[in-house]
mmCIF file of C-alpha atoms in Angstrom:
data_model
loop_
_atom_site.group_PDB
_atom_site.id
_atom_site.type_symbol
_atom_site.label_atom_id
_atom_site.label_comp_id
_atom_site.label_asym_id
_atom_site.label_seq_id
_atom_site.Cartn_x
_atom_site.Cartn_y
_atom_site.Cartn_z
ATOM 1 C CA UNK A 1 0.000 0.000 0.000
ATOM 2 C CA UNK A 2 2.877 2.547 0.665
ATOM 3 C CA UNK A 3 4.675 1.778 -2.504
ATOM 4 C CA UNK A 4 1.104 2.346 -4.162
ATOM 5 C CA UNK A 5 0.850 5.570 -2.188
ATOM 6 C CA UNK A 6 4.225 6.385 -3.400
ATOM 7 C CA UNK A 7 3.638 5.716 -6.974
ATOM 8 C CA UNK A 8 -0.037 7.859 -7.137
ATOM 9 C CA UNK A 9 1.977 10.841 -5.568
ATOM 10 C CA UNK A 10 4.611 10.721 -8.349
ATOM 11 C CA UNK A 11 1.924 10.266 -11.061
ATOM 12 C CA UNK A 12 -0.025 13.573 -9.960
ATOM 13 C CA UNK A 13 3.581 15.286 -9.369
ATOM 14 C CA UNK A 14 5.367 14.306 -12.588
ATOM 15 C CA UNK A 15 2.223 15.066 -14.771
ATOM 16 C CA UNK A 16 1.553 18.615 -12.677
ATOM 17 C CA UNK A 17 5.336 19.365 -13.352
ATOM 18 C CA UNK A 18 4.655 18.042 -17.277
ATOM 19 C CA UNK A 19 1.750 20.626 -17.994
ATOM 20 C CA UNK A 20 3.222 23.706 -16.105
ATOM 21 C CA UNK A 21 6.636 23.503 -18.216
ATOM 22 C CA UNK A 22 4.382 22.594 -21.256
ATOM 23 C CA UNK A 23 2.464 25.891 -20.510
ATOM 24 C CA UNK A 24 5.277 27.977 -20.101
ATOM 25 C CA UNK A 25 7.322 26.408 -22.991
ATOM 26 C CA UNK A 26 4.349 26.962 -25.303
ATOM 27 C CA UNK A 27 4.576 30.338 -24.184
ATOM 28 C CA UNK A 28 7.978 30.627 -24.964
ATOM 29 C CA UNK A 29 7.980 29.592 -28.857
ATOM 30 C CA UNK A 30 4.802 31.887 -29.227
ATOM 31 C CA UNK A 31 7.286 34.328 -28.158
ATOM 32 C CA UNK A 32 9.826 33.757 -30.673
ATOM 33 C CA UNK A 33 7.340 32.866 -33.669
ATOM 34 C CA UNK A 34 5.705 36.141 -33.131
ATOM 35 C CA UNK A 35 9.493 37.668 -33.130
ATOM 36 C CA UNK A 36 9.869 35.920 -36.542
ATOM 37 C CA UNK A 37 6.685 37.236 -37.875
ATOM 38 C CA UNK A 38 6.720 40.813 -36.524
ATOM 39 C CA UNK A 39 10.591 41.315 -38.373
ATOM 40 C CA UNK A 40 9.163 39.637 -41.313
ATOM 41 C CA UNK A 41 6.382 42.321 -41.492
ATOM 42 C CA UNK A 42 8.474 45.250 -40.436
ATOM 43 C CA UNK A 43 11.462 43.656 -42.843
ATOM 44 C CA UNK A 44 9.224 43.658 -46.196
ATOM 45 C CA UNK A 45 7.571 47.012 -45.479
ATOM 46 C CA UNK A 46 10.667 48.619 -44.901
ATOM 47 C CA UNK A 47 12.080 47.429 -48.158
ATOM 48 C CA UNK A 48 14.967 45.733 -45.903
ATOM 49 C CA UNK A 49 16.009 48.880 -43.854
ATOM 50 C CA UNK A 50 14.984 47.875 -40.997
ATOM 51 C CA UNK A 51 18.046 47.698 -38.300
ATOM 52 C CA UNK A 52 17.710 45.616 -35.213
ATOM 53 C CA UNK A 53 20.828 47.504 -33.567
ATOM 54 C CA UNK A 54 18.274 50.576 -32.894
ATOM 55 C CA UNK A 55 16.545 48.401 -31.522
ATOM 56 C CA UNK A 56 18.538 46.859 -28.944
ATOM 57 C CA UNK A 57 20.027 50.203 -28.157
ATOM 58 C CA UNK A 58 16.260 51.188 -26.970
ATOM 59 C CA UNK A 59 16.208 47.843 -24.911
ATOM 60 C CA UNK A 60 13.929 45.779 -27.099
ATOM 61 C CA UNK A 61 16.391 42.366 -26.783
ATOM 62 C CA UNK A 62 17.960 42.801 -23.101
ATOM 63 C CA UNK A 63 21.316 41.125 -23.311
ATOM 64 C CA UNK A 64 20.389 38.339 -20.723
ATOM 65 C CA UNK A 65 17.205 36.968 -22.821
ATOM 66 C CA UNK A 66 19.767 34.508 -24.201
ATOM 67 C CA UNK A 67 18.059 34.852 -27.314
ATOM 68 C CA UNK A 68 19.929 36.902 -30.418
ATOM 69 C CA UNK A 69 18.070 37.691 -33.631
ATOM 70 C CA UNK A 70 19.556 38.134 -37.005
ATOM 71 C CA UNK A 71 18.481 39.302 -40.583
ATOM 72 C CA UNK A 72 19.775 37.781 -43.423
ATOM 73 C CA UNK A 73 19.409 38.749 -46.934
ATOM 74 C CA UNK A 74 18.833 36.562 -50.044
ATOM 75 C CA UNK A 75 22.814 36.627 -50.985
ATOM 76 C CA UNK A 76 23.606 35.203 -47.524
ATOM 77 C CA UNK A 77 24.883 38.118 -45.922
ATOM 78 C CA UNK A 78 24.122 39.278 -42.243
ATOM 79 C CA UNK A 79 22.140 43.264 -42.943
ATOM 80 C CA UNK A 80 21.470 43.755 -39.108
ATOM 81 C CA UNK A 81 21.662 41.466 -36.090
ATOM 82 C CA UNK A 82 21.388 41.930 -32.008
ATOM 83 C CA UNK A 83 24.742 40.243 -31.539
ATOM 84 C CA UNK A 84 28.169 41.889 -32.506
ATOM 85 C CA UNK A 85 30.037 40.174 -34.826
ATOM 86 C CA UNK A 86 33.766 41.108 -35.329
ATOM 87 C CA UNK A 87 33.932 39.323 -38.752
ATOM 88 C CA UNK A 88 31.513 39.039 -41.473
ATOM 89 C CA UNK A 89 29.878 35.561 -41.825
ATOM 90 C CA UNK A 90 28.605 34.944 -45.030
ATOM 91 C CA UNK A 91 24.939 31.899 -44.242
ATOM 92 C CA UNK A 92 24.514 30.999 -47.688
ATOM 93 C CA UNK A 93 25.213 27.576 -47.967
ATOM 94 C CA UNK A 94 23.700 26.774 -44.274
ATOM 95 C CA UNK A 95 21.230 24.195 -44.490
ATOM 96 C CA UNK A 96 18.663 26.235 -42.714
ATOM 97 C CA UNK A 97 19.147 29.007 -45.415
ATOM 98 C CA UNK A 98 19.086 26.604 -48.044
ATOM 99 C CA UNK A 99 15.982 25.184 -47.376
ATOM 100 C CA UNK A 100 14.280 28.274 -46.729
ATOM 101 C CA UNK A 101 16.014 29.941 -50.220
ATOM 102 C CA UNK A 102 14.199 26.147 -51.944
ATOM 103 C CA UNK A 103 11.054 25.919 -50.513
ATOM 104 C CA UNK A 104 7.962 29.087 -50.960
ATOM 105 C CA UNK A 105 6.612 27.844 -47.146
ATOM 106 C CA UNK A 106 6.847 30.911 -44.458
ATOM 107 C CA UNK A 107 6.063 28.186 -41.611
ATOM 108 C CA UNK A 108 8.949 28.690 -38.776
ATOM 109 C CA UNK A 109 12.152 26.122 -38.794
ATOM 110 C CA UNK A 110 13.764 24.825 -35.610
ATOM 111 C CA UNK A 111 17.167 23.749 -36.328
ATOM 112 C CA UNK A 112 19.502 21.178 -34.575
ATOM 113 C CA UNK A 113 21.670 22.338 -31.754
ATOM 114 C CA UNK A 114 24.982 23.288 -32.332
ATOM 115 C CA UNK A 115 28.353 25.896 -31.930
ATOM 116 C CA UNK A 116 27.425 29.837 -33.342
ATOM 117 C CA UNK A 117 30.504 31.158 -35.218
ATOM 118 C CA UNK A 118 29.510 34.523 -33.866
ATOM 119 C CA UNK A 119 28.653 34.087 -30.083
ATOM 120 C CA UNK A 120 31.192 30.878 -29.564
ATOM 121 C CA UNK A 121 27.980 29.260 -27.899
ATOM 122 C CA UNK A 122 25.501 26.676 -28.689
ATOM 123 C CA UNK A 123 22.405 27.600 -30.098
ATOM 124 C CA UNK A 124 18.799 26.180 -31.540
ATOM 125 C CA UNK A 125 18.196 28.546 -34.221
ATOM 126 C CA UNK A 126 14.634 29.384 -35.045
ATOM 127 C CA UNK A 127 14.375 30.650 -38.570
ATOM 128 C CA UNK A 128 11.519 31.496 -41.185
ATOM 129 C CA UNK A 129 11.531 32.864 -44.769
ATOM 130 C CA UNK A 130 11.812 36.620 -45.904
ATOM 131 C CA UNK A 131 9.574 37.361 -49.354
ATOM 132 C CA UNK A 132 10.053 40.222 -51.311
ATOM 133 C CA UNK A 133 7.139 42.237 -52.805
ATOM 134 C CA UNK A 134 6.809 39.613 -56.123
ATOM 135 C CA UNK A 135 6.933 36.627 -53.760
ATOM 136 C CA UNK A 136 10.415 35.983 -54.302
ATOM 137 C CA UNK A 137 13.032 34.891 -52.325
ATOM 138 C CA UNK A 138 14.881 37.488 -50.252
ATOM 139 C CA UNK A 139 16.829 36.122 -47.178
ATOM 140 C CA UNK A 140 15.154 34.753 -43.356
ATOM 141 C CA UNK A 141 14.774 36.030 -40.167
ATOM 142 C CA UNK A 142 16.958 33.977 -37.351
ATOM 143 C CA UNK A 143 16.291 34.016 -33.744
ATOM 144 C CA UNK A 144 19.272 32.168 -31.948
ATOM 145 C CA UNK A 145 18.621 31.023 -28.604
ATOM 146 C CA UNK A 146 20.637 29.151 -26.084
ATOM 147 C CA UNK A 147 19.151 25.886 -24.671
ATOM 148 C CA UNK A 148 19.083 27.705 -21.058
ATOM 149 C CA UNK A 149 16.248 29.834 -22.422
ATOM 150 C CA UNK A 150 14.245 26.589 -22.529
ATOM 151 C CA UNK A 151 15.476 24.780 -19.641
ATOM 152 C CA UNK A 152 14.907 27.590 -17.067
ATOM 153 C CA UNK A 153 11.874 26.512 -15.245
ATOM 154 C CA UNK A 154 10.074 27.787 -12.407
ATOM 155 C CA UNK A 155 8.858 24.558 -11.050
ATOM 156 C CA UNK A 156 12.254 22.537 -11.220
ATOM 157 C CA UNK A 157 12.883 22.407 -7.684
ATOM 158 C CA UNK A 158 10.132 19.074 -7.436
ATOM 159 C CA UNK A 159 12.604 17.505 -9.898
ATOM 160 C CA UNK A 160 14.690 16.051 -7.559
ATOM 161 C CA UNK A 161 18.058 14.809 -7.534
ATOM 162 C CA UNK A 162 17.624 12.506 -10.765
ATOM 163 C CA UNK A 163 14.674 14.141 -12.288
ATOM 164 C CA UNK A 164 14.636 16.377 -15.474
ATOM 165 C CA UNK A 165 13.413 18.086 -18.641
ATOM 166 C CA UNK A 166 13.486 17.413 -21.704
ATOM 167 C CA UNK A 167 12.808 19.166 -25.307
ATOM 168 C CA UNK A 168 12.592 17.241 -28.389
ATOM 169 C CA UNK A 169 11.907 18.417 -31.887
ATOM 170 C CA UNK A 170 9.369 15.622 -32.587
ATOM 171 C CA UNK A 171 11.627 13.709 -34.875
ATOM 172 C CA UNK A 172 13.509 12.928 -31.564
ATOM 173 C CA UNK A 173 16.439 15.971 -31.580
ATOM 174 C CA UNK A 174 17.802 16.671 -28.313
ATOM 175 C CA UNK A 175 16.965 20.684 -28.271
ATOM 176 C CA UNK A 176 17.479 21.279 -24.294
ATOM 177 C CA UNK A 177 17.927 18.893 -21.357
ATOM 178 C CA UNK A 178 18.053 19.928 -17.591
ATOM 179 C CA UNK A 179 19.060 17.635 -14.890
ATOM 180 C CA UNK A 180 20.260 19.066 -11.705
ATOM 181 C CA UNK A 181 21.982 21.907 -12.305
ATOM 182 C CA UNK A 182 23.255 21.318 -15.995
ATOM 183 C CA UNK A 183 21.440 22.184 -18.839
ATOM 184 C CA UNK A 184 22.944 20.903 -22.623
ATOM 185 C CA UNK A 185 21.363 20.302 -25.571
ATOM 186 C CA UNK A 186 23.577 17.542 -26.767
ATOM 187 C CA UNK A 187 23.884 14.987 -23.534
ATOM 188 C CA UNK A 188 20.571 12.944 -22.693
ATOM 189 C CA UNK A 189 19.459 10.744 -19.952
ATOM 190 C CA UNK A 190 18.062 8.500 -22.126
ATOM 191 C CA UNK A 191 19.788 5.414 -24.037
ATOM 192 C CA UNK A 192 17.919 6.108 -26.930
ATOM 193 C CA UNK A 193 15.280 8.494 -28.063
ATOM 194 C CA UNK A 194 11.997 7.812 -25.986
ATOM 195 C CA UNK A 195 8.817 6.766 -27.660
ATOM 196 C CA UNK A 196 5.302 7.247 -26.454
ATOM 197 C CA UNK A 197 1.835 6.295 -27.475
ATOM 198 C CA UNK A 198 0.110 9.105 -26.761
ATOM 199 C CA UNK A 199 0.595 12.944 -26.315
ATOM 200 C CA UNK A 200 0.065 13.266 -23.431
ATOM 201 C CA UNK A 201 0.512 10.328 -19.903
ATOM 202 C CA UNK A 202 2.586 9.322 -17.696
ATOM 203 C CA UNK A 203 4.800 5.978 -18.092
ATOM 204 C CA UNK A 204 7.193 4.056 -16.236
ATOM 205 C CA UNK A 205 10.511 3.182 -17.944
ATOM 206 C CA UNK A 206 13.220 0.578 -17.174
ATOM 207 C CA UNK A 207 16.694 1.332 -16.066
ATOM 208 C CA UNK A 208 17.778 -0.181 -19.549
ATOM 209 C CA UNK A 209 16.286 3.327 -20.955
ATOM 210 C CA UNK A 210 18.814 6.062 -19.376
ATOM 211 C CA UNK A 211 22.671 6.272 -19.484
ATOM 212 C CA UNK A 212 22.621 5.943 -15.415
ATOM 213 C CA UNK A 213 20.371 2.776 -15.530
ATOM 214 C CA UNK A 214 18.070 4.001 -13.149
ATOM 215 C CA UNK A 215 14.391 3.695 -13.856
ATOM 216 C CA UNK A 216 12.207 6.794 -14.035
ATOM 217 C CA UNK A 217 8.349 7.670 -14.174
ATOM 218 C CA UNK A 218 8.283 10.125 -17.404
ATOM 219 C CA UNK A 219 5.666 12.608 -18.042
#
């Protein structure tokens, strides 16, 4: 009966944890999609004059957001960005670029981790397609963000010792993964990349799942 007890509280804890970092994470990539969208508008209307270092000097991107946003036009070439760059880096054969530049779909990207020339850091780069007045191709908008920025929640404290967080692009990419005090979007706790039934439950998984064989309820 106690180990019963024991596993109900953990079921209502791991799946109150699950929806209040789903909440707020939701919240956060309506944030940066609506980012994306607002430059895109203010980008084509301009007729690409629009400069983002105005608007960081009035305090628009504060430099602890851990997120960086960048314009790129259809040659490649970095017009205005929120992050100082000491050389210029020319994106145009970037696979993000690339298959923005081939496809006509404005629908936002989310790119695998990985090292930023620029910053020196690793970033998930959210990125979505610039169109000029015929419909043509002419460059993206890129919000870089640091995992942290998705692994910062307010609730983490009822993780415990060997709980964590996880976000996965759906195709399984590791995008940001807390556990204690670390957050990377490269390591994992899990052996391989998790599959569930459903959208949404709770499950218990053997210790053959995670790199510290040790088995976990997941939400």
């Amino acid at each position: 009966e106690a180990q019963q007890a024991l596993r109900k509280t953990a079921v209502t804890d791991g799946t109150s944890l699950s929806r209040a970092y789903a909440v707020q994470l939701s919240s956060s990539l309506e944030q940066i999609d609506q980012i994306t969208l607002t430059l895109k508008y203010y980008w084509q209307n301009s007729g690409g004059t629009l400069r983002l270092e105005e608007q960081l000097r009035e305090g628009l991107y504060p430099a602890s957001s851990l997120l960086y946003v960048t314009m790129i036009n259809r040659h490649g070439e970095i017009i205005t960005s929120t992050l100082f760059r000491k050389t210029k880096i020319n994106l145009a054969a970037r696979d993000y670029f690339l298959r923005h530049q081939h496809s006509s779909s404005i629908a936002l990207q989310i790119t695998k981790p990985s090292i930023s020339r620029g910053s020196g850091k690793q970033i998930i780069r959210f990125t979505r397609r610039l169109n000029a007045k015929d419909g043509s191709f002419d460059g993206i908008v890129m919000v870089s963000v640091e995992p942290a920025y998705f692994a910062t929640f307010n609730g983490d404290e009822g993780l415990g010792k060997r709980g964590f967080l996880s976000v996965r692009r759906t195709d399984g990419v590791v995008l940001a993964t807390k556990a204690g005090e670390s957050v990377d979007s490269l390591s994992t706790v899990f052996s391989l990349p998790p599959a569930f039934e459903s959208a949404a439950g709770v499950v218990t998984m053997g210790k053959e799942k995670f790199t510290d064989l040790q088995s976990r309820l997941v939400a």
